[in-house]
Each structure stands twice: as C-alpha cells, then as structure tokens.
Short mmCIF file of C-alpha atoms and ligand atoms in Angstrom, two decimals:
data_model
loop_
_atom_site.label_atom_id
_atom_site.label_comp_id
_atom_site.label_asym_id
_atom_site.label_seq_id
_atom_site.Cartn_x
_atom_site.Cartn_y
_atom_site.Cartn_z
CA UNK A 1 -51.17 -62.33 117.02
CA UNK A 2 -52.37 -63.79 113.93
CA UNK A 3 -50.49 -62.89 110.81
CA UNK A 4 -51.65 -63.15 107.03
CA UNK A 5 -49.11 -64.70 104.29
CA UNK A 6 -51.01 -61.80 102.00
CA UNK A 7 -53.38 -59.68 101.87
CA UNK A 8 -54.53 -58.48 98.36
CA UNK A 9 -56.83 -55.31 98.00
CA UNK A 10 -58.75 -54.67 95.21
CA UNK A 11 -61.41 -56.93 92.98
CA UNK A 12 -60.56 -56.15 89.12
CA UNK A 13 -59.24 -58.34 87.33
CA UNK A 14 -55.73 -58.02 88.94
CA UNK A 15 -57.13 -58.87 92.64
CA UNK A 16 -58.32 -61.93 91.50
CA UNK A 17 -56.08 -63.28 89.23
CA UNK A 18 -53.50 -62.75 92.03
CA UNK A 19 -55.58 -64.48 94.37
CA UNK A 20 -56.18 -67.27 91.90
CA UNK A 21 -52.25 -67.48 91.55
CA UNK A 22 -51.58 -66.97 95.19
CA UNK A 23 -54.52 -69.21 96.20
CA UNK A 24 -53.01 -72.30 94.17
CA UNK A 25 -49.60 -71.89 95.80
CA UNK A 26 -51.04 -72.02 99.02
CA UNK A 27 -50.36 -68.64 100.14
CA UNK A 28 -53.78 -68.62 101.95
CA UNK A 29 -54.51 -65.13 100.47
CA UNK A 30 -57.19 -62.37 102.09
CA UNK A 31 -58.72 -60.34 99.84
CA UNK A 32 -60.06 -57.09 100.39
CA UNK A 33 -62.69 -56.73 97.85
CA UNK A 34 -63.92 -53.64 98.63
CA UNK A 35 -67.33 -52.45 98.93
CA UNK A 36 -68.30 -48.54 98.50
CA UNK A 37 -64.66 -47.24 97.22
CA UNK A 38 -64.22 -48.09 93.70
CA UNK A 39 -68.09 -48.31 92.93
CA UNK A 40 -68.44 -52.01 93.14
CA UNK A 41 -66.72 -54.85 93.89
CA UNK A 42 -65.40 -56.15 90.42
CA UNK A 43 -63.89 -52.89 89.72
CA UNK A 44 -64.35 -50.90 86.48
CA UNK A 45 -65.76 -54.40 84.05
CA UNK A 46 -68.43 -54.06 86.33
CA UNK A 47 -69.74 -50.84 84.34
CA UNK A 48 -68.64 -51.95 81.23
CA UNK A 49 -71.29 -54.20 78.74
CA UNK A 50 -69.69 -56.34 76.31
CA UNK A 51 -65.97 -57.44 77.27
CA UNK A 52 -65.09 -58.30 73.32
CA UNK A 53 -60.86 -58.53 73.65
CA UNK A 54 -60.55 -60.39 76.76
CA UNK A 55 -58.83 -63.95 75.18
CA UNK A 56 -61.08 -67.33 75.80
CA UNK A 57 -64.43 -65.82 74.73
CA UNK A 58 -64.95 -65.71 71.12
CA UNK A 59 -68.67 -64.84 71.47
CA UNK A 60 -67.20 -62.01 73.93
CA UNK A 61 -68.73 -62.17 77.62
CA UNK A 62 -70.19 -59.46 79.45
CA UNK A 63 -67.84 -57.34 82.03
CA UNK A 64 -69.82 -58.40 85.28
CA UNK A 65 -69.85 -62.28 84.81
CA UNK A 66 -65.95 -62.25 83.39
CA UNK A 67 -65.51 -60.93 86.89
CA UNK A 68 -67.95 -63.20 88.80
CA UNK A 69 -66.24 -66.30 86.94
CA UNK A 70 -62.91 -64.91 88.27
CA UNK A 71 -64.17 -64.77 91.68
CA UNK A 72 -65.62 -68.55 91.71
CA UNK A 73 -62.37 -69.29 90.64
CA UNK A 74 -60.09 -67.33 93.20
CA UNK A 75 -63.01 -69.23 95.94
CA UNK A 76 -62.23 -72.38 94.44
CA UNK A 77 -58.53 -72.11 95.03
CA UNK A 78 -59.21 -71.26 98.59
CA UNK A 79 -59.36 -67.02 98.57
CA UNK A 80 -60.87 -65.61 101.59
CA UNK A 81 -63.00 -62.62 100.13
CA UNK A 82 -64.05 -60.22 102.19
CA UNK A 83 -66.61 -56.94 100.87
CA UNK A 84 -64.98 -54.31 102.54
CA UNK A 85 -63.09 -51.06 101.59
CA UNK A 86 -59.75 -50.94 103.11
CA UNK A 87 -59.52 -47.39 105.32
CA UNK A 88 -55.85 -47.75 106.21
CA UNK A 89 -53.19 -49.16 105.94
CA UNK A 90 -49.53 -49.15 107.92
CA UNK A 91 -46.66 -50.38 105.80
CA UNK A 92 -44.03 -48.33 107.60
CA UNK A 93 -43.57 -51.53 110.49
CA UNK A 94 -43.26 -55.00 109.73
CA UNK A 95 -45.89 -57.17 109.51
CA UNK A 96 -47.68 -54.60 107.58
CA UNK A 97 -51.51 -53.21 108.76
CA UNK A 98 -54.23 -53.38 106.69
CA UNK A 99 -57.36 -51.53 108.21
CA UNK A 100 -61.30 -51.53 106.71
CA UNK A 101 -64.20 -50.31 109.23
CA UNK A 102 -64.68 -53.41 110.56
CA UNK A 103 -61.20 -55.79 111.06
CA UNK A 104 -57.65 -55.05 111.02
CA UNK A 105 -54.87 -57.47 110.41
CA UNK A 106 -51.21 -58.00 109.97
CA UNK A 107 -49.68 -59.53 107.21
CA UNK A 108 -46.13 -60.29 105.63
CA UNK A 109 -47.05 -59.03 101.98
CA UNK A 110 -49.74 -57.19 100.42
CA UNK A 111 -50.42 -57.03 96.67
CA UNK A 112 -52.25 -53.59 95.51
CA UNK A 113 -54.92 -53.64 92.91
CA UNK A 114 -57.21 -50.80 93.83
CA UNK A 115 -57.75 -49.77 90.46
CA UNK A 116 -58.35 -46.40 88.63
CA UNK A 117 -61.53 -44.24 87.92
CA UNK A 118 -62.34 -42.46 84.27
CA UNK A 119 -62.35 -38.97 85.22
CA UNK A 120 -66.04 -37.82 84.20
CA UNK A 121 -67.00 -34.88 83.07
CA UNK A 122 -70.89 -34.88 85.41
CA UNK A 123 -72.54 -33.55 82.13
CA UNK A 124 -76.27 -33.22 81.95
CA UNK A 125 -77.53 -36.49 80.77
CA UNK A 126 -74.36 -38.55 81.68
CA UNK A 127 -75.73 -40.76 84.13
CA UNK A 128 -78.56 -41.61 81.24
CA UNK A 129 -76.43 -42.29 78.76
CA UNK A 130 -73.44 -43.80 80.17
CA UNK A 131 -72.82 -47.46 78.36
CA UNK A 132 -75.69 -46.30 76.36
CA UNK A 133 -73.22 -44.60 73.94
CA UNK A 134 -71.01 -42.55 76.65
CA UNK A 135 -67.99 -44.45 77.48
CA UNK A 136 -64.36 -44.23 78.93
CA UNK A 137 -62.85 -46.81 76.97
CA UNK A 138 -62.88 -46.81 73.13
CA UNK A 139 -60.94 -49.98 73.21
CA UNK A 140 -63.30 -51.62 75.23
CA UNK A 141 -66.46 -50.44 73.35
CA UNK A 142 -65.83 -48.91 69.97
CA UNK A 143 -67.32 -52.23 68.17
CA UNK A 144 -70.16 -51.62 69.57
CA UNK A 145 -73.14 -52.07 66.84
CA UNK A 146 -74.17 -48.26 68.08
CA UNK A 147 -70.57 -47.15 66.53
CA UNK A 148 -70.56 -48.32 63.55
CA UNK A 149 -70.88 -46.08 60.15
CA UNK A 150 -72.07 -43.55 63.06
CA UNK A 151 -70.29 -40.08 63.67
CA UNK A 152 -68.58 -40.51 67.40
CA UNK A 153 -66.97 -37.57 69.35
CA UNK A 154 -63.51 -38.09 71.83
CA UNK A 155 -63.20 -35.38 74.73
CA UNK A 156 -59.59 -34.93 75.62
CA UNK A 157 -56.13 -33.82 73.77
CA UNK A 158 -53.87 -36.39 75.10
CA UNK A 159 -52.40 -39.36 73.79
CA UNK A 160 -55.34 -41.02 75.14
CA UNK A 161 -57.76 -38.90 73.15
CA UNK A 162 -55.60 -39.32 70.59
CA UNK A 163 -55.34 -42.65 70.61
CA UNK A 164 -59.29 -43.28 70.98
CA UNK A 165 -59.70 -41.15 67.81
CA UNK A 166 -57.56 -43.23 65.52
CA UNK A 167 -59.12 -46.54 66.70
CA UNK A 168 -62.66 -45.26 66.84
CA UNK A 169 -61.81 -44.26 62.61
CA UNK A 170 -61.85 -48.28 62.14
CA UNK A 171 -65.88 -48.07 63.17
CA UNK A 172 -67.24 -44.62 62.76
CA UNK A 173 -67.41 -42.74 59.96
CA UNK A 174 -66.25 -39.83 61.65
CA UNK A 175 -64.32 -38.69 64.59
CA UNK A 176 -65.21 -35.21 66.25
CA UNK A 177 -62.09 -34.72 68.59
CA UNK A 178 -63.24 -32.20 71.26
CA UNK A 179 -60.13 -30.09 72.52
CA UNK A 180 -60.74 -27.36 75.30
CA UNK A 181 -57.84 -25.14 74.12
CA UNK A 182 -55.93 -24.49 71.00
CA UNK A 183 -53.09 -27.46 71.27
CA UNK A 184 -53.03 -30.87 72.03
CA UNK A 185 -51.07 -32.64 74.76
CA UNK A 186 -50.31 -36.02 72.71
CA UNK A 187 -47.20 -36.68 71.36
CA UNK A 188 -45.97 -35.06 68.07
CA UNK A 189 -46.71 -38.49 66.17
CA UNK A 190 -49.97 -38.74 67.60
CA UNK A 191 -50.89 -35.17 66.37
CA UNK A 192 -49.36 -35.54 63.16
CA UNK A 193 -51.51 -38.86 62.65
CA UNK A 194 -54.65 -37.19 63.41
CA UNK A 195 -53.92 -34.06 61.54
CA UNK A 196 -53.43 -36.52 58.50
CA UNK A 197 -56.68 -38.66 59.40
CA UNK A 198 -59.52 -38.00 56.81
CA UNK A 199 -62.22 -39.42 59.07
CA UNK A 200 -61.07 -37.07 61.87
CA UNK A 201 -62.20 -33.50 62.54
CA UNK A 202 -60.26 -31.15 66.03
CA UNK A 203 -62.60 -28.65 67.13
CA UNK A 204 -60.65 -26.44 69.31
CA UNK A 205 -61.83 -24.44 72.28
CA UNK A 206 -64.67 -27.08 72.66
CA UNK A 207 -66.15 -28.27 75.12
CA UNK A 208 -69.43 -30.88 75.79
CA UNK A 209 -72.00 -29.17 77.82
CA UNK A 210 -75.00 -31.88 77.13
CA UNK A 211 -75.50 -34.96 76.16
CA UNK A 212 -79.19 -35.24 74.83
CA UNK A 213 -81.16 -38.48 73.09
CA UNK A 214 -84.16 -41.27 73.84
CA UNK A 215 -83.35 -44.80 74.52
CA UNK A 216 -79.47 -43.67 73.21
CA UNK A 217 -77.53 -41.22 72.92
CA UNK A 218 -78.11 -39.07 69.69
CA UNK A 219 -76.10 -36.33 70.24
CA UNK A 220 -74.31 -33.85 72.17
CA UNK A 221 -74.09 -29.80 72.73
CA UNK A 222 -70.97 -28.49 72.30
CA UNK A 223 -69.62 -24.98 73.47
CA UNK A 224 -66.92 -22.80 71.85
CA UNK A 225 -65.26 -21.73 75.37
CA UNK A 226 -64.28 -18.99 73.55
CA UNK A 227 -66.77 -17.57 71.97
CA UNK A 228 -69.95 -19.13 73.80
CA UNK A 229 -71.53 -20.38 71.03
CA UNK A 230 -73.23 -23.76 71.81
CA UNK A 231 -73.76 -26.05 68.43
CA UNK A 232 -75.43 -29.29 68.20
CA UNK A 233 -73.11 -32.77 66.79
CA UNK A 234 -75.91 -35.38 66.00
CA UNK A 235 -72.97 -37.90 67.37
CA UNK A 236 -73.59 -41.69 68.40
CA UNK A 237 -70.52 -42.23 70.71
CA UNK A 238 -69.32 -39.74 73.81
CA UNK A 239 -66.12 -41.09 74.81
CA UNK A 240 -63.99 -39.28 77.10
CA UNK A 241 -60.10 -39.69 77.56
CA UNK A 242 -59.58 -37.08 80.27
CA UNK A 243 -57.33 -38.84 82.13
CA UNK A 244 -57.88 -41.29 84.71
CA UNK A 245 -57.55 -40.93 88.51
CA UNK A 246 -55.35 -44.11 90.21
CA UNK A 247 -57.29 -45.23 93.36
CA UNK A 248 -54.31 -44.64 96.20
CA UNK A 249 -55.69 -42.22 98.49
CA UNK A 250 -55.80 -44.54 101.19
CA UNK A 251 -51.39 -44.95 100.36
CA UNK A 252 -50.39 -41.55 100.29
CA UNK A 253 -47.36 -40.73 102.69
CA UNK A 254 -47.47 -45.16 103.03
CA UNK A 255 -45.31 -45.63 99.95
CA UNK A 256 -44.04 -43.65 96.77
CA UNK A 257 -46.59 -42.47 94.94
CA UNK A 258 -45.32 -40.48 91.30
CA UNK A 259 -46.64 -37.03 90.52
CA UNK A 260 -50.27 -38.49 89.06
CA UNK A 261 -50.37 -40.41 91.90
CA UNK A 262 -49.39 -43.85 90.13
CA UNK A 263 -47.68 -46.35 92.49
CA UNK A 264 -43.98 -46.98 90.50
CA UNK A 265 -42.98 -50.26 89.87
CA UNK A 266 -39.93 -51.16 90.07
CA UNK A 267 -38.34 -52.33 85.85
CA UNK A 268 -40.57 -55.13 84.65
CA UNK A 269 -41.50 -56.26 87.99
CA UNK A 270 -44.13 -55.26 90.28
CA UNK A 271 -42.19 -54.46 93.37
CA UNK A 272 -43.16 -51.10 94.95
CA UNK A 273 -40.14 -49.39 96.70
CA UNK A 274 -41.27 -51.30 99.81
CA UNK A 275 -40.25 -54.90 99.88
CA UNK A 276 -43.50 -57.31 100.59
CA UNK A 277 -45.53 -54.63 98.89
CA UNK A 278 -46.56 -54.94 95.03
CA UNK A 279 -48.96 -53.34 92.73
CA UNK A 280 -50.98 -54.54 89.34
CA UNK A 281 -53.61 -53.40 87.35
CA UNK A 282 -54.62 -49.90 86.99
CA UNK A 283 -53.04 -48.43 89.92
CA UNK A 284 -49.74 -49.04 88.60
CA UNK A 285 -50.21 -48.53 85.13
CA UNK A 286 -51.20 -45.44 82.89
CA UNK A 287 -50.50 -46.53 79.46
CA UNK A 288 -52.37 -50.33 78.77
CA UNK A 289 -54.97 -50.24 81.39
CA UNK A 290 -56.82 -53.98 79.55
CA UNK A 291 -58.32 -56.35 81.88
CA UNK A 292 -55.63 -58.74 80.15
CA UNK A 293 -52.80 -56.59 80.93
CA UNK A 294 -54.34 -55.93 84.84
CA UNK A 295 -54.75 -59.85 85.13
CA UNK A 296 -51.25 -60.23 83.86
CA UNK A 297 -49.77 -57.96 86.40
CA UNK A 298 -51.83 -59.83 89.05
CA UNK A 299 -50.28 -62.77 88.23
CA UNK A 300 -46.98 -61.45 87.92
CA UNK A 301 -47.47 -60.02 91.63
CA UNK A 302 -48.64 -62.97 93.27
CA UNK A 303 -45.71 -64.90 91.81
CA UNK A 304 -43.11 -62.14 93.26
CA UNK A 305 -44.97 -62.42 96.51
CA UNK A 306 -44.88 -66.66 96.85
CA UNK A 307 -41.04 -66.54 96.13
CA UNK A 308 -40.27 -63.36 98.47
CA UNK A 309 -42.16 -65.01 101.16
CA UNK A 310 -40.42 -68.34 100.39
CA UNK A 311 -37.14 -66.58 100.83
CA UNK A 312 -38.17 -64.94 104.03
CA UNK A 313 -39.42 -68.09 105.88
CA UNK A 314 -35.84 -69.29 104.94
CA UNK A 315 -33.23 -66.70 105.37
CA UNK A 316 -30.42 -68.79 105.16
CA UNK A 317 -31.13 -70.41 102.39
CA UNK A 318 -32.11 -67.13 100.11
CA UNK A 319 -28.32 -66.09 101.53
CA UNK A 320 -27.21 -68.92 99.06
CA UNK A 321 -29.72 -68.65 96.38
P1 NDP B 1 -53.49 -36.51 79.87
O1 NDP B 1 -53.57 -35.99 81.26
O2 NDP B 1 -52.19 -36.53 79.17
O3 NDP B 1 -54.48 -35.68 78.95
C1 NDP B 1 -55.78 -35.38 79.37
C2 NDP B 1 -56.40 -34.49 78.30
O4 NDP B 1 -57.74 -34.25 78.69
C3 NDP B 1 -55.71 -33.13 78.17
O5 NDP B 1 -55.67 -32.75 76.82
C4 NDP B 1 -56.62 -32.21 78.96
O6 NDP B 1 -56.64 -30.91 78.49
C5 NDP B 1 -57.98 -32.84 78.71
N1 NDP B 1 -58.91 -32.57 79.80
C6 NDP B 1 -58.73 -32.78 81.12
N2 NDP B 1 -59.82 -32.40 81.81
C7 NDP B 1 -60.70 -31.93 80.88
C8 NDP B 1 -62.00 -31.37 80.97
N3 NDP B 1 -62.62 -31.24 82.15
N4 NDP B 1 -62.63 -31.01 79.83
C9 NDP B 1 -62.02 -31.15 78.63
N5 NDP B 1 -60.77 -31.65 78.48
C10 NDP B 1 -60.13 -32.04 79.60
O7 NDP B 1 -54.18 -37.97 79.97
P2 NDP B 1 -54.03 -39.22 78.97
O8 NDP B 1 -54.94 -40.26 79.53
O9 NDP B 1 -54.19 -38.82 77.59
O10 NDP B 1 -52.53 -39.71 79.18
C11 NDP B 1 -52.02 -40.03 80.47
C12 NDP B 1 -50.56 -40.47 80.31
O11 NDP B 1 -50.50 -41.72 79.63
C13 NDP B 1 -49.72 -39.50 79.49
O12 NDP B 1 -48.44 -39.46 80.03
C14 NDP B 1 -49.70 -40.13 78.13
O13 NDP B 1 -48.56 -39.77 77.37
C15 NDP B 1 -49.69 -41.62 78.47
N6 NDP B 1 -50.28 -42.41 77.38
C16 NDP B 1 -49.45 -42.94 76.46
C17 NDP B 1 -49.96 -43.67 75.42
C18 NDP B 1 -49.02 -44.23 74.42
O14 NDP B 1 -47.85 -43.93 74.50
N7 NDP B 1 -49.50 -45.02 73.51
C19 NDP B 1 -51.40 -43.92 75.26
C20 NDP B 1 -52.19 -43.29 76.29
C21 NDP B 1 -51.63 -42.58 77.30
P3 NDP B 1 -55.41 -29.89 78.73
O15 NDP B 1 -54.34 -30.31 77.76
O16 NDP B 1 -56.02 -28.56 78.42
O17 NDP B 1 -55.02 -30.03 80.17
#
C-alpha cells in the first residue's frame, strides 16, 4: 500500500501556497484541485477581475492568472495536481482516506483548503451582471472605476454589510445599505458608525428583487417586504454580504465542524482537533477571508505539517524535543 506524505485539497490561494511550501520541503505533496465543487479550480479569484491588494503587483493582476502563476509555481516545486473533486474522505483511521470519483489514497496528513462560496441571492439579472457591477467582495472590488463618485447599494445587516458600507464610502458617493428587517446584526460599533456615516443611507424592510442595466449594471429594484412597494435605486455597485457558506460538506461527522460549519483551528495555529489534519483559507476563517491572509494560512499549514511528519518518522527523537 502506497501512502502519501500529504494530500492537500483545495486550489485557492491556500492549496497552493501550501503546496509551494510543502513542495520545497520535499513533502512530495498531492493536490486535489478539484474540478466541479467549488466552481473552478482556482477557487473564488477565479470569478473575481482585478486582484488590486494582493502584495507584488503594483499594476494589480487579474484573479485567474494570480492563480495560474501560483500553480506553475507549486508544479515547479514538484506538486502533483490532480482536477478532481474530493467525494470522501476517512480521517477516523490512520493513514487517513481521501476519495474523488476516480482514485483513492492514503496519506499521513492532509491540509484543507476547500474554500467558501458568497451566498447569492439568484436575482433576475445576476448572472448578467455579476463582476459587471454585482460583487461579493467590496474589498476586492470597490476601486473599481465603475464605483467611483457612483451611488452603490450593500445587501446584508451584518458586520460584513457593515463593514462593506464604510469602505465602499471611500469610492461612492453614496451607500444604500439594504436591510430585510428592522435591526441590524453587526456589532453595536459597527451600527453606531454607520448611523453616523453621511454618505450612508439603511433602508429597512428591503429587499433587491432585480437587478436591471445594458453593458453594466445601472440599477436595481428594491421591495419594501413590508409594504410591497417596489422602487427603483439608479445604483452602480450590487454587493452582497449575506454571509458566506464554508465548503465542508464532504467533512461533516469526519472532524469538528462549529455551528456555521467553519472547521476550528486550534489558537494561532492551523491544527484541526485531529492531529495530521489542518485547515487554511476560507474554510477556516470567517472574519479576513484575503487571498493574502488564505495564502498565509497555507503556508502556515504546510509548515505544521513538514515538522509533525518530521516528528512522526522519528518518535524517539520528538520524545526529547
Ligand atoms: P451574518 O450571518 O452575521 O449576517 C448576514 C446578514 O445578511 C444578516 O443581516 C442577514 O439578515 C442578512 N441576510 C441573510 N440572507 C439574506 C437574504 N436572503 N436577503 C437579505 N438579507 C439576508 O454574516 P457576516 O458575513 O456579516 O458575518 C459572519 C461572521 O463574521 C459574524 O460572526 C461576524 O460578526 C463576523 N465578522 C466580523 C467582522 C469584524 O469583526 N470586523 C467583519 C466581518 C464579519 P438577518 O439579520 O435578518 O438574518
């Protein structure tokens, strides 16, 4: 029986910066890139335009070649990548199982980096308009030239949606926040700092129904759930911060998941509660949730993973370490 060092599932920028990590310390890493389950292989950058914050590319760099130069690089440090969607998995025996259609195999470790999805809404004209002035990540694509001086609306109450809202006020001229009832879920400083914001409007009871426009989005129908009235906001921007939806699915009853179905890590590291299991990126966090902070993780992980493995090819010496 043939049995991996580690197996890494997941593309984003986690999955390959662990690979790149694991790959130089000759950990031999398989990656399960996935094919069908997260969208595309890449993982969420490979939706997204313009990557603008990711360090090293003052000129910015769009999201799908920042992930194809990652992947040359996790080949070039010797990552076997293989496009497939994991199915299951088996971490309750060691050497773990990890499962996709077509090949299963056993492994000593196994870094997680499925990702998470944007929860959409599925609103009329979505598809259309999605990069195109809808978006999931005001971070990611508030500078947009579309944004600027432009009115933008956030759908959401959270700190998310909260969050959005203040840093969309640095580009648009004004913030519509779209709240389906008649409080908001963000923090208390949050609220208070949008309450005080003179660029940003709450509509409560509102929801988007359509998003209409030509080449771009122009603007967006909005329902008062309450009173059914549908108005028009001639807005720019769509972004929603509904909450996001951690890719684990294929984990649950495998290892402990918390009540969103986040993988807990354990203090700074990225140790799951099973040892020769780790998670980075998205699946593990619900606050960040940057392509700098996922690759950071991924290294983190693949560092945890060389020296636990290290330690378990030589028990007796990790006894005196
Ligand atoms: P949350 O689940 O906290 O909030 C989601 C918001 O979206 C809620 O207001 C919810 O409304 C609304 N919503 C959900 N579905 C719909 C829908 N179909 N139509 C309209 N509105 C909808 O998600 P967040 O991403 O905001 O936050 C997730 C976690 O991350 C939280 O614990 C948050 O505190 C944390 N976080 C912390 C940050 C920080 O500290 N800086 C920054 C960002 C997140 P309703 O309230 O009615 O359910």
């Amino acid at each position: 029986m043939t049995v991996e060092n580690l197996v890494i599932i997941g593309s984003g920028p986690a999955g390959y910066t662990a690979a790149i990590y694991a790959g130089r310390a000759q950990l031999n890493p398989l990656v399960f890139e996935g094919f069908a389950a997260g969208g595309v292989p890449g993982g969420q950058l490979m939706t997204t335009t313009e990557v603008e914050n990711f360090p090293g590319f003052p000129a910015g760099i769009q999201g799908p070649e920042l992930m194809q130069q990652m992947r040359q690089q996790a080949l070039r440090w010797g990552a076997r990548l293989i496009q497939d969607d994991v199915v299951r998995v088996d971490f309750q025996q060691r050497p773990f199982r990890v499962a996709s259609e077509e090949l299963e195999v056993y492994t000593q470790g196994v870094i997680i980096c499925t990702g998470a999805t944007a929860k959409r809404l599925h609103l009329p004209g979505e598809e259309q308009f999605w990069n195109n002035g809808i978006s999931a990540c005001a971070i990611c694509d508030g500078a947009n030239p579309l944004f600027q001086g432009a009115e933008v609306a956030v759908v959401g109450g959270g700190d998310s949606a909260a969050e959005e809202a203040l840093y969309l006020t640095k580009y648009a001229s004004r913030v519509h926040l779209l709240v389906r009832r008649d409080c908001l879920r963000a923090s208390k400083t949050m609220q208070d700092r949008l309450f005080h914001h003179p660029q940003i409007e709450i509509h409560w009871h509102s929801i988007p129904v359509t998003a209409y426009g030509d080449e771009v989005l122009r603007g967006v129908k909005v329902q008062n759930v309450q009173t059914q009235e549908v108005s028009s906001f001639p807005v720019s921007g769509l972004f929603y911060a509904i909450g996001h939806t951690p890719n684990t699915q294929i984990f649950q009853g495998q290892l402990a998941l918390d009540p969103g179905g986040y993988i807990p890590t354990l203090g700074k590291s990225t140790a799951t509660d099973i040892p020769g299991i780790w998670a980075a990126g998205d699946v593990q966090d619900r606050e960040y949730r940057q392509a700098i902070t996922a690759a950071g993780t991924g290294c983190m992980a693949a560092l945890e993973a060389e020296r636990w493995l290290s330690e378990e090819r030589s028990p007796v010496l990790s006894v005196f370490a």
